[in-house]
Structure formats: C-alpha cells, structure tokens
CSV table of N, CA and C in Angstrom, one decimal:
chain,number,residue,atom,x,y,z
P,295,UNK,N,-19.9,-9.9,12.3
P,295,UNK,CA,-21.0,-9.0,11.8
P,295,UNK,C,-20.9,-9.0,10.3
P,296,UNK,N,-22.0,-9.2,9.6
P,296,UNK,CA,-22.0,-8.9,8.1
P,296,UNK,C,-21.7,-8.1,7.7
P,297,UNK,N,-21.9,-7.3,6.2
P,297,UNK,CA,-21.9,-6.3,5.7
P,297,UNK,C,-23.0,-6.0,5.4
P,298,UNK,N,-23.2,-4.7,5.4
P,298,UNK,CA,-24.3,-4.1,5.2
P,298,UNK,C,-24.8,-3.7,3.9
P,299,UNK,N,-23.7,-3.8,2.7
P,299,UNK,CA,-23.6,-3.6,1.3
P,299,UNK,C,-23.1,-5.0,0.8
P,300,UNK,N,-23.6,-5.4,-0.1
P,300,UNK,CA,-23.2,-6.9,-0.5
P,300,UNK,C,-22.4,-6.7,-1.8
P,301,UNK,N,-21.8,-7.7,-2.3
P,301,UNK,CA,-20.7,-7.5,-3.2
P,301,UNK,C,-21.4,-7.6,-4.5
P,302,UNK,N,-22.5,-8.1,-4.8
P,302,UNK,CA,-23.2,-7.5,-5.7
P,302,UNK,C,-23.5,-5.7,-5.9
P,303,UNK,N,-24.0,-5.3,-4.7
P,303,UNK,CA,-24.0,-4.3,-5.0
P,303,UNK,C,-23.3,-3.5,-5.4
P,304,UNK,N,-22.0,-3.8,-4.7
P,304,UNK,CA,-20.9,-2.7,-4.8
P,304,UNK,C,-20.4,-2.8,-6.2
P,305,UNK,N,-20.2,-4.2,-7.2
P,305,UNK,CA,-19.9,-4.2,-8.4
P,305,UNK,C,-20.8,-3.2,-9.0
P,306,UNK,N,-22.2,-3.3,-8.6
P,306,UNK,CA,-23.4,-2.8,-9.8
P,306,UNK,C,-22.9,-0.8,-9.2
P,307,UNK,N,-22.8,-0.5,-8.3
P,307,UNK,CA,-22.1,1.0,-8.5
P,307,UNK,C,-20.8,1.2,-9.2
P,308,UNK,N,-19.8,0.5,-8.9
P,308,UNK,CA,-18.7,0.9,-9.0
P,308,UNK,C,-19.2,0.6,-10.7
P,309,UNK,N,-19.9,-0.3,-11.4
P,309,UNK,CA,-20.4,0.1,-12.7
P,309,UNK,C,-20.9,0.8,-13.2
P,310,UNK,N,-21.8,1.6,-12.6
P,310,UNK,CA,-22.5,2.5,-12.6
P,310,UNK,C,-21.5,4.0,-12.4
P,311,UNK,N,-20.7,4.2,-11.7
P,311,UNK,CA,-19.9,5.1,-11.8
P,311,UNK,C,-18.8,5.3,-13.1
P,312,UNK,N,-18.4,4.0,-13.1
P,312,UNK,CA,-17.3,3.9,-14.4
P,312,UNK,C,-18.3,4.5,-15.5
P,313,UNK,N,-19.0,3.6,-15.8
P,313,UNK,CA,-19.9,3.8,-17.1
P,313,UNK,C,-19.9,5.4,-17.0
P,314,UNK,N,-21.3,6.1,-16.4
P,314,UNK,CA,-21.6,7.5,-15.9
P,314,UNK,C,-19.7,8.5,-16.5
P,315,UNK,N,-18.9,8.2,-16.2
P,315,UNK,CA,-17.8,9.1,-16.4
P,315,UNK,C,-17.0,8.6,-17.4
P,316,UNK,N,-16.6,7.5,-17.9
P,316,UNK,CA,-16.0,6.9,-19.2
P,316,UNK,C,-16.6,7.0,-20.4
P,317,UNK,N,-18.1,7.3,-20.1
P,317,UNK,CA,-18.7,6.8,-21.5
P,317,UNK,C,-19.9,8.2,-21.5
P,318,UNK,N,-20.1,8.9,-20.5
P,318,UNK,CA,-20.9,10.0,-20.5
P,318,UNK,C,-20.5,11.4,-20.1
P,319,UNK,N,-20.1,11.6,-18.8
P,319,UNK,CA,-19.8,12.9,-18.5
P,319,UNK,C,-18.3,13.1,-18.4
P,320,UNK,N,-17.6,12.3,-18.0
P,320,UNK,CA,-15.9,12.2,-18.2
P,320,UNK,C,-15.2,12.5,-19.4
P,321,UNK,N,-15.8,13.6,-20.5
P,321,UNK,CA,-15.4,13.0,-22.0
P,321,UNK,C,-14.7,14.8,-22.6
P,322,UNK,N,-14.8,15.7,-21.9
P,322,UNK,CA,-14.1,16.8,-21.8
P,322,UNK,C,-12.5,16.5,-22.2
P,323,UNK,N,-11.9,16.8,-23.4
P,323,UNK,CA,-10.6,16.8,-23.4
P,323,UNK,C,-9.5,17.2,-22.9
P,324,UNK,N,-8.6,17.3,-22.8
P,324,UNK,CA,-7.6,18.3,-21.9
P,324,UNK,C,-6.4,17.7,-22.4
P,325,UNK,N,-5.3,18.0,-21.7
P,325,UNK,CA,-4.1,17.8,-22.2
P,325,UNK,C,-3.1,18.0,-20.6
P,326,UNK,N,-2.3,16.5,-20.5
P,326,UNK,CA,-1.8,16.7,-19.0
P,326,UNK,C,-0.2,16.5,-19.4
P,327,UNK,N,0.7,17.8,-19.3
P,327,UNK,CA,2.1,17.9,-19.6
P,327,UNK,C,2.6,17.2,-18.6
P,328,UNK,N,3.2,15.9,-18.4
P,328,UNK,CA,3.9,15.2,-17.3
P,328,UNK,C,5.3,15.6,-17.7
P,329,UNK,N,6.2,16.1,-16.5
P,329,UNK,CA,7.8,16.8,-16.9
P,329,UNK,C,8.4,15.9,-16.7
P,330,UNK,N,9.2,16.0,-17.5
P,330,UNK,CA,10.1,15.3,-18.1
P,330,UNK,C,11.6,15.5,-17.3
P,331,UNK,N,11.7,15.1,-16.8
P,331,UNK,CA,13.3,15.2,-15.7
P,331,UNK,C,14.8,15.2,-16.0
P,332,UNK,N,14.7,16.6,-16.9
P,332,UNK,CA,16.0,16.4,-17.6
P,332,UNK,C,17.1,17.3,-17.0
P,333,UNK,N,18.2,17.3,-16.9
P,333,UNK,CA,19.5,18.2,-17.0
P,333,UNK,C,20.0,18.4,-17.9
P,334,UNK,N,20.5,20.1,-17.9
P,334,UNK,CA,20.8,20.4,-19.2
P,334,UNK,C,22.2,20.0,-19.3
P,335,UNK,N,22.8,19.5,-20.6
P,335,UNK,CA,24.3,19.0,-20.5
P,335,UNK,C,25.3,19.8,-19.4
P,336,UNK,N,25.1,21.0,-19.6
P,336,UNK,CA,25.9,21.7,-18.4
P,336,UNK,C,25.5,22.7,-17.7
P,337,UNK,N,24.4,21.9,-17.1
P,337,UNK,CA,24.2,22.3,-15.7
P,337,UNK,C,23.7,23.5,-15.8
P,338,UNK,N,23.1,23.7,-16.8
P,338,UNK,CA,22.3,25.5,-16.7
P,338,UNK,C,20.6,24.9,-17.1
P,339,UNK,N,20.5,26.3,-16.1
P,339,UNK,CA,18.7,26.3,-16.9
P,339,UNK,C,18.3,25.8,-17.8
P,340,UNK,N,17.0,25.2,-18.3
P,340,UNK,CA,17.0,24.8,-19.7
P,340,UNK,C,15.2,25.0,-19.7
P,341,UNK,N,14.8,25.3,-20.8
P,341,UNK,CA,13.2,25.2,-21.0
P,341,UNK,C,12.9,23.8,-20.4
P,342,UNK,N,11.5,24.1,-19.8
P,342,UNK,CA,10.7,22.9,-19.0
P,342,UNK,C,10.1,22.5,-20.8
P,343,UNK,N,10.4,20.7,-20.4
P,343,UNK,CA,9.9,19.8,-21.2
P,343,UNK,C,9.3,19.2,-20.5
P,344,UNK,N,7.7,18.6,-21.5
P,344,UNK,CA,7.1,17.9,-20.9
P,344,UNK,C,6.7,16.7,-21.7
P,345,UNK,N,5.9,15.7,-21.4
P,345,UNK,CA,5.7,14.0,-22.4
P,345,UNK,C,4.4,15.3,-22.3
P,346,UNK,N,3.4,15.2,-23.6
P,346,UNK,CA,2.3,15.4,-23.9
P,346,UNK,C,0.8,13.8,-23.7
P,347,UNK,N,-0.2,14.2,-23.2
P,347,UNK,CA,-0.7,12.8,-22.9
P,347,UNK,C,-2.3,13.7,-23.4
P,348,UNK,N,-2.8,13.3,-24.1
P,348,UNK,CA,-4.2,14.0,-24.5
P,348,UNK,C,-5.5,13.0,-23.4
P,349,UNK,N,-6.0,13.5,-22.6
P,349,UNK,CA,-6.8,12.7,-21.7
P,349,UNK,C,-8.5,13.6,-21.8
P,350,UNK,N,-9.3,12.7,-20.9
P,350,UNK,CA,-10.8,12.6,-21.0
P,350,UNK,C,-10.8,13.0,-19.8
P,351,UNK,N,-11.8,14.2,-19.4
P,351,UNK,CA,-12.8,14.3,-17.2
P,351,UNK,C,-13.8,14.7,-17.6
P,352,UNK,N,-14.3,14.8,-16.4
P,352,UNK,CA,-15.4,15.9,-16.1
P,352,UNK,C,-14.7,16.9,-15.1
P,353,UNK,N,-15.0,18.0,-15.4
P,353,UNK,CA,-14.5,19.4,-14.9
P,353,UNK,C,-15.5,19.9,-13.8
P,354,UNK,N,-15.5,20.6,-12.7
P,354,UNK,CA,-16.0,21.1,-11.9
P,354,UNK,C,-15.7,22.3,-12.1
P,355,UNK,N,-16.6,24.0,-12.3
P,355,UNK,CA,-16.1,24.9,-12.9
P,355,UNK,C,-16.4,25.8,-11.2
P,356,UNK,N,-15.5,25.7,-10.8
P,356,UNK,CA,-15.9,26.0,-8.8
P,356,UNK,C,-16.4,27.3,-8.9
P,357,UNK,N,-17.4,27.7,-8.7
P,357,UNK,CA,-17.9,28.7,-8.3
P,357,UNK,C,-18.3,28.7,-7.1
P,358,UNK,N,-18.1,28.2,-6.7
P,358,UNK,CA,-17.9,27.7,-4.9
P,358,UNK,C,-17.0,27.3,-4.6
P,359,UNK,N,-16.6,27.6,-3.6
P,359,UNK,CA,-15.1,26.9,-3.4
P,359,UNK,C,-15.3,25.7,-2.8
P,360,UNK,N,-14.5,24.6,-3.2
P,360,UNK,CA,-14.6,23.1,-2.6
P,360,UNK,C,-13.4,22.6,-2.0
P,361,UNK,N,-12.2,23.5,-1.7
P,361,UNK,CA,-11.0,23.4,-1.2
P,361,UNK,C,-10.7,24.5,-0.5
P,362,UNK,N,-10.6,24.4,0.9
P,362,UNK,CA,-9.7,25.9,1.5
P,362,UNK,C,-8.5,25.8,0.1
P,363,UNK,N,-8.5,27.1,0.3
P,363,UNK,CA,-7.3,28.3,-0.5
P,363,UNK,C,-6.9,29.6,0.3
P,364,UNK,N,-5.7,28.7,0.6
P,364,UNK,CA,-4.7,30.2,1.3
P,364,UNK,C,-4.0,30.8,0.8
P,365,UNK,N,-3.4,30.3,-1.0
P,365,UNK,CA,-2.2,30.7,-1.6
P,365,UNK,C,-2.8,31.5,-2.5
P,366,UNK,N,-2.8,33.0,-2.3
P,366,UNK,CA,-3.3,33.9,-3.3
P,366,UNK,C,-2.3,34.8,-4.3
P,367,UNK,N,-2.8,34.5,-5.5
P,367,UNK,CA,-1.7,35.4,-6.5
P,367,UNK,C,-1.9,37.1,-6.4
P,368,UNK,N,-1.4,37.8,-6.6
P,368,UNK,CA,-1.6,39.0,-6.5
P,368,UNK,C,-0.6,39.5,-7.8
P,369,UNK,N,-1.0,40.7,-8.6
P,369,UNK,CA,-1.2,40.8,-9.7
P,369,UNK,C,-1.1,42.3,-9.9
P,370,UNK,N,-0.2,42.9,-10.5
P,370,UNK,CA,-0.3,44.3,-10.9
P,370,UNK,C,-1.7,45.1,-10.8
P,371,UNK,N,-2.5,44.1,-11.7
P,371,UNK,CA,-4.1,44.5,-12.1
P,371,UNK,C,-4.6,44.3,-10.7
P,372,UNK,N,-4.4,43.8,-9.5
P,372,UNK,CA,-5.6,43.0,-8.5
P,372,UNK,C,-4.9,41.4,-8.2
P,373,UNK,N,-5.8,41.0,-7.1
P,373,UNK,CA,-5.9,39.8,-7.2
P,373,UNK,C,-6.7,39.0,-7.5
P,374,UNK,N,-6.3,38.0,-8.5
P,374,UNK,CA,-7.5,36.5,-8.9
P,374,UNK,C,-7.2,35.7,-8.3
P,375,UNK,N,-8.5,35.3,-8.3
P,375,UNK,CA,-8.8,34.0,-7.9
P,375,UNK,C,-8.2,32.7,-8.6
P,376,UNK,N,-7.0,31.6,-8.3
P,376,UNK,CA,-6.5,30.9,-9.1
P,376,UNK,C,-7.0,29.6,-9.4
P,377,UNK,N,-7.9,29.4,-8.1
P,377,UNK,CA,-8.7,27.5,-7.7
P,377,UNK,C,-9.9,27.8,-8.0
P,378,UNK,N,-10.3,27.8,-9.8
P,378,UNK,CA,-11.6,28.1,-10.2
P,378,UNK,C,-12.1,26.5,-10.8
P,379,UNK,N,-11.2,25.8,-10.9
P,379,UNK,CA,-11.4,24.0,-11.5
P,379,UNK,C,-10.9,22.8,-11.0
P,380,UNK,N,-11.9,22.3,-10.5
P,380,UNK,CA,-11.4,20.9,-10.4
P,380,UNK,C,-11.4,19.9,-11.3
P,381,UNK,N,-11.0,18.6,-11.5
P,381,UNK,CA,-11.1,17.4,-12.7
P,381,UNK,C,-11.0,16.2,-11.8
P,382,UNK,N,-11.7,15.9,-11.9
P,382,UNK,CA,-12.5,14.6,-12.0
P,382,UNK,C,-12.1,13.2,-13.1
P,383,UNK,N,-11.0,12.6,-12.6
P,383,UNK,CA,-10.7,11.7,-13.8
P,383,UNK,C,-10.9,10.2,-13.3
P,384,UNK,N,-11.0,8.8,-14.3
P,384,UNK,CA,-11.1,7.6,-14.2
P,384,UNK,C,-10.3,7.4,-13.6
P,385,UNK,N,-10.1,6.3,-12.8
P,385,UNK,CA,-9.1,5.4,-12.5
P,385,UNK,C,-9.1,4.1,-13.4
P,386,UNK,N,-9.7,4.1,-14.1
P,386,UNK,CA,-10.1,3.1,-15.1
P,386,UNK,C,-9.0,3.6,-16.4
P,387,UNK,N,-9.4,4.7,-16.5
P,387,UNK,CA,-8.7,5.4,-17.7
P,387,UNK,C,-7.0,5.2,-17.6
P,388,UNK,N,-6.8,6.3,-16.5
P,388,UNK,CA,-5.5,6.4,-15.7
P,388,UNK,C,-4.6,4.8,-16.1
P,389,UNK,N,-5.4,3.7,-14.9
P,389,UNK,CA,-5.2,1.9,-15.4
P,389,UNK,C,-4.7,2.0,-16.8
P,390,UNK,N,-6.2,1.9,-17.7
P,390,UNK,CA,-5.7,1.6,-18.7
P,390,UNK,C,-4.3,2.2,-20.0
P,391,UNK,N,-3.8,3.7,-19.6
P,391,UNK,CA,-2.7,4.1,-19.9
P,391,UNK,C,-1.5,3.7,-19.5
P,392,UNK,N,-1.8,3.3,-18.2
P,392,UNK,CA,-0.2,2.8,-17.8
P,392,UNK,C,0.3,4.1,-16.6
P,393,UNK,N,-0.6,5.5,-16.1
P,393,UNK,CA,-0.7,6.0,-15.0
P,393,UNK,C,-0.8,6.1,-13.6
P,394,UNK,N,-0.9,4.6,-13.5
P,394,UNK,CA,-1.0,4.3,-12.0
P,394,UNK,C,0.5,4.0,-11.3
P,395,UNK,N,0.5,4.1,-10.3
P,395,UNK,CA,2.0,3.9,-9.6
P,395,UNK,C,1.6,2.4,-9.0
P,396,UNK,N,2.3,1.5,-8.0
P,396,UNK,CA,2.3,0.5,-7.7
P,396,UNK,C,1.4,0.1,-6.8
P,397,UNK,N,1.3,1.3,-6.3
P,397,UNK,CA,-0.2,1.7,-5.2
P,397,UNK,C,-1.5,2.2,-5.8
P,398,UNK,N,-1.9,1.9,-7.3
P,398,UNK,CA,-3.0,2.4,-7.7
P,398,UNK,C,-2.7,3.7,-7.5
P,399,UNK,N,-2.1,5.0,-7.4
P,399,UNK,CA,-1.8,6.6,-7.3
P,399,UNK,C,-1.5,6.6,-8.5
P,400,UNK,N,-2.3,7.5,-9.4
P,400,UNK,CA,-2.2,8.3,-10.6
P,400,UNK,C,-0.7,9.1,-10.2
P,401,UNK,N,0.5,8.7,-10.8
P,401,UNK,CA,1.8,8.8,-10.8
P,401,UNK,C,2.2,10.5,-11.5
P,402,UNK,N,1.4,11.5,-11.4
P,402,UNK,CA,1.4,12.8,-11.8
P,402,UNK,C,2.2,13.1,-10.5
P,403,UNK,N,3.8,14.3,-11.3
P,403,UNK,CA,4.1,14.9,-10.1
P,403,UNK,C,3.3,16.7,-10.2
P,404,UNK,N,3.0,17.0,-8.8
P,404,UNK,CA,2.4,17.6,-8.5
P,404,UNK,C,2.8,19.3,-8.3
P,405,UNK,N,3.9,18.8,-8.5
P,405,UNK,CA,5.0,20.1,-8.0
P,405,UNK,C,5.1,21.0,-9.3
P,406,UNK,N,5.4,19.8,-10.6
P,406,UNK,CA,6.1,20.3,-11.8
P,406,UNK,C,5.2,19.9,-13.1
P,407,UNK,N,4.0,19.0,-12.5
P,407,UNK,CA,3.2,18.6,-14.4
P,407,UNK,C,2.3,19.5,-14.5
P,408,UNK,N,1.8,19.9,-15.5
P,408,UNK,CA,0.9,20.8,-16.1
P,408,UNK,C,-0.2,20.4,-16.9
P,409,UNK,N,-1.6,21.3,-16.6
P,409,UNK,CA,-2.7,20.5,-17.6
P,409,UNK,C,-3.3,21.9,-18.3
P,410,UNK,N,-4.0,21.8,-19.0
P,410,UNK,CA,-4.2,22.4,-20.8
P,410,UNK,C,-5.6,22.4,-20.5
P,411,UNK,N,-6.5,23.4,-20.3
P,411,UNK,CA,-7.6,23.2,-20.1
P,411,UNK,C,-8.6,24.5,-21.2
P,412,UNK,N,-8.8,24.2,-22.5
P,412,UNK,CA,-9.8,25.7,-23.1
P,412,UNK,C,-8.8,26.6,-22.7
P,413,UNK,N,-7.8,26.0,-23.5
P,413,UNK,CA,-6.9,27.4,-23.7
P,413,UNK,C,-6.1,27.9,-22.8
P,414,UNK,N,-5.9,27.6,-21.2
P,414,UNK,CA,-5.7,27.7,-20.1
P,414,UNK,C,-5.0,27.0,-19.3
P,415,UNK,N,-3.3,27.5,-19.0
P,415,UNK,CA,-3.1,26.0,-18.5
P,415,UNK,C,-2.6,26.4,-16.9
P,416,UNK,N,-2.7,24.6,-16.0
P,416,UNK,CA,-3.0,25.1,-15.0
P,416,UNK,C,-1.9,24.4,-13.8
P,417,UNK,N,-2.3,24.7,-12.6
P,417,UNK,CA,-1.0,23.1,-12.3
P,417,UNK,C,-1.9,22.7,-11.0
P,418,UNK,N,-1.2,21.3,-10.8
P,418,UNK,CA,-2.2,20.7,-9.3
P,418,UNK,C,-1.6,21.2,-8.5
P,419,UNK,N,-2.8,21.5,-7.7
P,419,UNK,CA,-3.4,22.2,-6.4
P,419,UNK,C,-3.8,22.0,-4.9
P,420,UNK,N,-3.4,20.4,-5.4
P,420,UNK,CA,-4.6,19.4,-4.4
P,420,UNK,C,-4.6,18.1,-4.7
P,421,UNK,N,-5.1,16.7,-4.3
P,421,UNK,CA,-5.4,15.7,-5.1
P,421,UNK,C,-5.8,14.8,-4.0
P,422,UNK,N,-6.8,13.8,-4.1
P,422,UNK,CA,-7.5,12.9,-3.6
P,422,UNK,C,-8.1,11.8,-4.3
P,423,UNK,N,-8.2,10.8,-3.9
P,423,UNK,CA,-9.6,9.8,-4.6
P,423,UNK,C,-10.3,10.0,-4.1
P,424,UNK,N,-11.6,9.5,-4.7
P,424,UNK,CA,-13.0,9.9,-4.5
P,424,UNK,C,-13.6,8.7,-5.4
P,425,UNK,N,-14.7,8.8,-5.1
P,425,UNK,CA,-16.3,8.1,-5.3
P,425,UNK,C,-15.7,6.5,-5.2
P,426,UNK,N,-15.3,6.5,-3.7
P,426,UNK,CA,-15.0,5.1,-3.3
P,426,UNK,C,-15.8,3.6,-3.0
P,427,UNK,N,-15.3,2.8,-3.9
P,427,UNK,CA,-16.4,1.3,-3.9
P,427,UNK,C,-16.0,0.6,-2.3
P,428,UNK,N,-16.1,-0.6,-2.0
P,428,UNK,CA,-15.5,-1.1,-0.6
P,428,UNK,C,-14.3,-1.1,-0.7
P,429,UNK,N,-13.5,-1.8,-2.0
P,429,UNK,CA,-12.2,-1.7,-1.5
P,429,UNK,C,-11.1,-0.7,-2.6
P,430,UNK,N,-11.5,-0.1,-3.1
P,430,UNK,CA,-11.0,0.7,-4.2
P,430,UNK,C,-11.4,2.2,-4.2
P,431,UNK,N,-10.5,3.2,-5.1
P,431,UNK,CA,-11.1,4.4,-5.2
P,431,UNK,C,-11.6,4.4,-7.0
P,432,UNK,N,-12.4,4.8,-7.3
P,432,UNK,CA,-12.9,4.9,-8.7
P,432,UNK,C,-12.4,6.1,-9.5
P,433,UNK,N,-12.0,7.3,-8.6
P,433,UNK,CA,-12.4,8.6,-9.7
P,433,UNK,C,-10.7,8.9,-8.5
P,434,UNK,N,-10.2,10.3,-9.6
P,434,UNK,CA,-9.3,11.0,-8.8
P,434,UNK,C,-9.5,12.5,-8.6
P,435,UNK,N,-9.6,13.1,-8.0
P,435,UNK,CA,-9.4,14.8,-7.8
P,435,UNK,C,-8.9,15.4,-7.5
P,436,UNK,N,-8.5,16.2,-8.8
P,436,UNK,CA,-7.4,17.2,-8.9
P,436,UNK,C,-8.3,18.6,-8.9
P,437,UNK,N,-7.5,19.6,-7.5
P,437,UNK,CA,-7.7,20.9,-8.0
P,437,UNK,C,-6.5,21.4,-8.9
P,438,UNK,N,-7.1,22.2,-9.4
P,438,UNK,CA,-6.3,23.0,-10.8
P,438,UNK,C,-6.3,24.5,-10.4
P,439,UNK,N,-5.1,25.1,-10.1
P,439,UNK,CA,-5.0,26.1,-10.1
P,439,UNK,C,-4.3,27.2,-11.3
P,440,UNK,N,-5.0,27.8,-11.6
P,440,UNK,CA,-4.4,28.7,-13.2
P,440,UNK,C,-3.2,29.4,-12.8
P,441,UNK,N,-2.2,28.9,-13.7
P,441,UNK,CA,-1.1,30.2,-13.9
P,441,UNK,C,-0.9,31.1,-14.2
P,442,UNK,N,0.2,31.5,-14.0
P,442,UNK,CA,-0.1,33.1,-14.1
P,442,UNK,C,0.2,33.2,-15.9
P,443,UNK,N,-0.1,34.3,-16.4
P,443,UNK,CA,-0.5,34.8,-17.6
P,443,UNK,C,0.6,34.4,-18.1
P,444,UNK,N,2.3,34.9,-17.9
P,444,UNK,CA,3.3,34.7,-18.6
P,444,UNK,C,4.0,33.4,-18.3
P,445,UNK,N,3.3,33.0,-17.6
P,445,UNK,CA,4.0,31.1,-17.4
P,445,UNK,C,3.0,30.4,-19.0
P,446,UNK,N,1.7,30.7,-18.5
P,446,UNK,CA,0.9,30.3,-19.3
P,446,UNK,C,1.1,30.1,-20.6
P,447,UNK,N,1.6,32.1,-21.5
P,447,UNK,CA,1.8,32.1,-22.7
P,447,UNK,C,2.8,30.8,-22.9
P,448,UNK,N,4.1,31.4,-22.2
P,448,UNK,CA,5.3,30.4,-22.7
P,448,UNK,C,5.0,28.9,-22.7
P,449,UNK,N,4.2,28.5,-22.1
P,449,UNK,CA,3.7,27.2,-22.0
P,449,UNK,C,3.4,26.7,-23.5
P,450,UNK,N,1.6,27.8,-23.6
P,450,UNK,CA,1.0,27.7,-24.9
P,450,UNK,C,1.3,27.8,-25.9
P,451,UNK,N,2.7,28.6,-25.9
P,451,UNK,CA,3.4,28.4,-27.4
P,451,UNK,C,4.2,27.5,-27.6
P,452,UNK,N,4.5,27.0,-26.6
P,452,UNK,CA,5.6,25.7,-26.9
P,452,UNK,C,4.5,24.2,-27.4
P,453,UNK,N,3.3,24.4,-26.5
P,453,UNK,CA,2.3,22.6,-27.2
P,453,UNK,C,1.5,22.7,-28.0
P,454,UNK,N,0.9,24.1,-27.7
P,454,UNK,CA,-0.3,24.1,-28.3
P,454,UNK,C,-0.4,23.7,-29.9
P,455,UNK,N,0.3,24.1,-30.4
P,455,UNK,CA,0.3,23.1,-32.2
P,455,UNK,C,1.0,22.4,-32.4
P,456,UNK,N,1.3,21.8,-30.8
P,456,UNK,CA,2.2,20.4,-31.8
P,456,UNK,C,3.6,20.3,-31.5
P,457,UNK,N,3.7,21.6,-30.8
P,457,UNK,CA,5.4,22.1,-31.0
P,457,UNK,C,5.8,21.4,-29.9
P,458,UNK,N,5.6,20.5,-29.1
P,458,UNK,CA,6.3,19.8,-28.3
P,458,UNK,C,7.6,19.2,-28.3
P,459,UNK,N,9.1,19.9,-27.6
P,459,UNK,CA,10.2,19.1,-27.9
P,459,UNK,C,10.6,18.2,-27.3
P,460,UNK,N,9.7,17.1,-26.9
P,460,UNK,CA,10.4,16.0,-26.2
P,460,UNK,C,10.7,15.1,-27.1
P,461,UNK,N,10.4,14.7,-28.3
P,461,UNK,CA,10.3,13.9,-29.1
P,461,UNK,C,9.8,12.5,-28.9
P,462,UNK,N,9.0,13.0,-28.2
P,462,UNK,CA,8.2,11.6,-27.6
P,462,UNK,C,6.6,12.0,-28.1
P,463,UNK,N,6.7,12.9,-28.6
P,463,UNK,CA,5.2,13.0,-28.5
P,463,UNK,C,4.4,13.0,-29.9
C-alpha cells in the first residue's frame, strides 16, 4: 500500500513548521538553567549550580489546562495554581546547540534544570514531542510549573545579572 502523504509534502510542512517557529513565533527569550552535577568537596550541601543557556519558544500562557495536574502547592496565602505555561521549543534549535541526546531527546534533566521565564522561574512538569513530520518530531513540549516564591527569589539572585557561579557561563 502507498502512502497517503508523499515525501514532498511532508518536507514542504516540516518547512513550514520550522520556519513558522524559528523565524516567527518561537523567538520569546528565556533562559534554561541545566544543573550542573557537582559534590561538594566534603560531602555537604552546597548551592545548586547551573550552565546558563539563553534560548528562543513560543509560550503557551494555559489558561486552560492542557495537562491533568494532580500535584498542587498549597501556600500559607491559599493555593495556586503552578502549570500556568507551556514552551514550545525547535528541535532544530535544540540540534543546532548540541542539546540533543543520541536519540534526538532534548537532554534537559527534568527533576533538577530550571527555566527563567519574565522574571519567573519554573521547572519541567511534563515533556513530549509534538508537531510530528513521518519520521521525526519537530517541536518539544515542556510544561513549566512555577516555583515556589522562596526557591524562586534564591534562584533570581544568583542569574539574573550575570551572577552565575559556574564559570562556564
């Protein structure tokens, strides 16, 4: 049996999608703290370090929820809502940094990297490819769930101007 999508076409999308997010809507700044896997000389606590990587999405600002959410923060004040953003990134982009693992998987760990979003930083929540050609995925999706206020501050005072101590950055 043939295919029902011919390999012309699927190039002329999977162009059409790159373009559309690389060069148009994908161009939102952000900032993705990947952690840095250190021990401290002896064996105590030590501030989380992160590599700083300044990157390009398009943001989804969920005012609908697009992910069940079971894991609710609860808060002196109340509880918030923490899964208010998704991002939307290239795989093209990702490629061209050197963020792919050997499997094409955007190599972010999930548990411990942090992203920088308008002041707000958040951690993954979730993750999938998406906007799939026949044999590839194009785009990645990350939910982003916001941290809590005093993870946040300590975060923001440590990158936000610069002050990054990995010395990599």
């Amino acid at each position: 049996m043939g295919s029902f999508v011919s390999s012309k076409a699927w190039r002329r999308y999977e162009n059409i999608v790159n373009k559309f997010i690389n060069n148009d809507a994908g161009k939102q700044p952000f900032v993705w703290l990947e952690k840095v896997p250190l021990m401290s000389e002896w064996g105590e606590d030590s501030d989380e370090t992160y590599v700083k990587h300044d990157l390009e999405g398009l943001f989804h600002y969920n005012y609908i929820k697009t992910w069940p959410s079971n894991n609710q923060q609860n808060y002196i004040s109340g509880e918030l809502d923490a899964t208010d953003c998704v991002l939307y990134i290239s795989a093209d982009l990702l490629r061209s940094r050197g963020f792919l693992d050997e499997y094409g998987y955007w190599r972010f760990n999930w548990a411990e990297d942090r992203f920088i979003l308008n002041g707000h930083v958040y951690q993954p929540s979730g993750d999938t490819q998406v906007a799939q050609s026949n044999d590839k995925a194009l785009l990645f999706f990350i939910i982003l769930q916001r941290m809590s206020p005093e993870e946040s501050k300590a975060i923001l005072d440590q990158y936000k101007a610069g002050k990054c101590n990995c010395n990599r950055c």
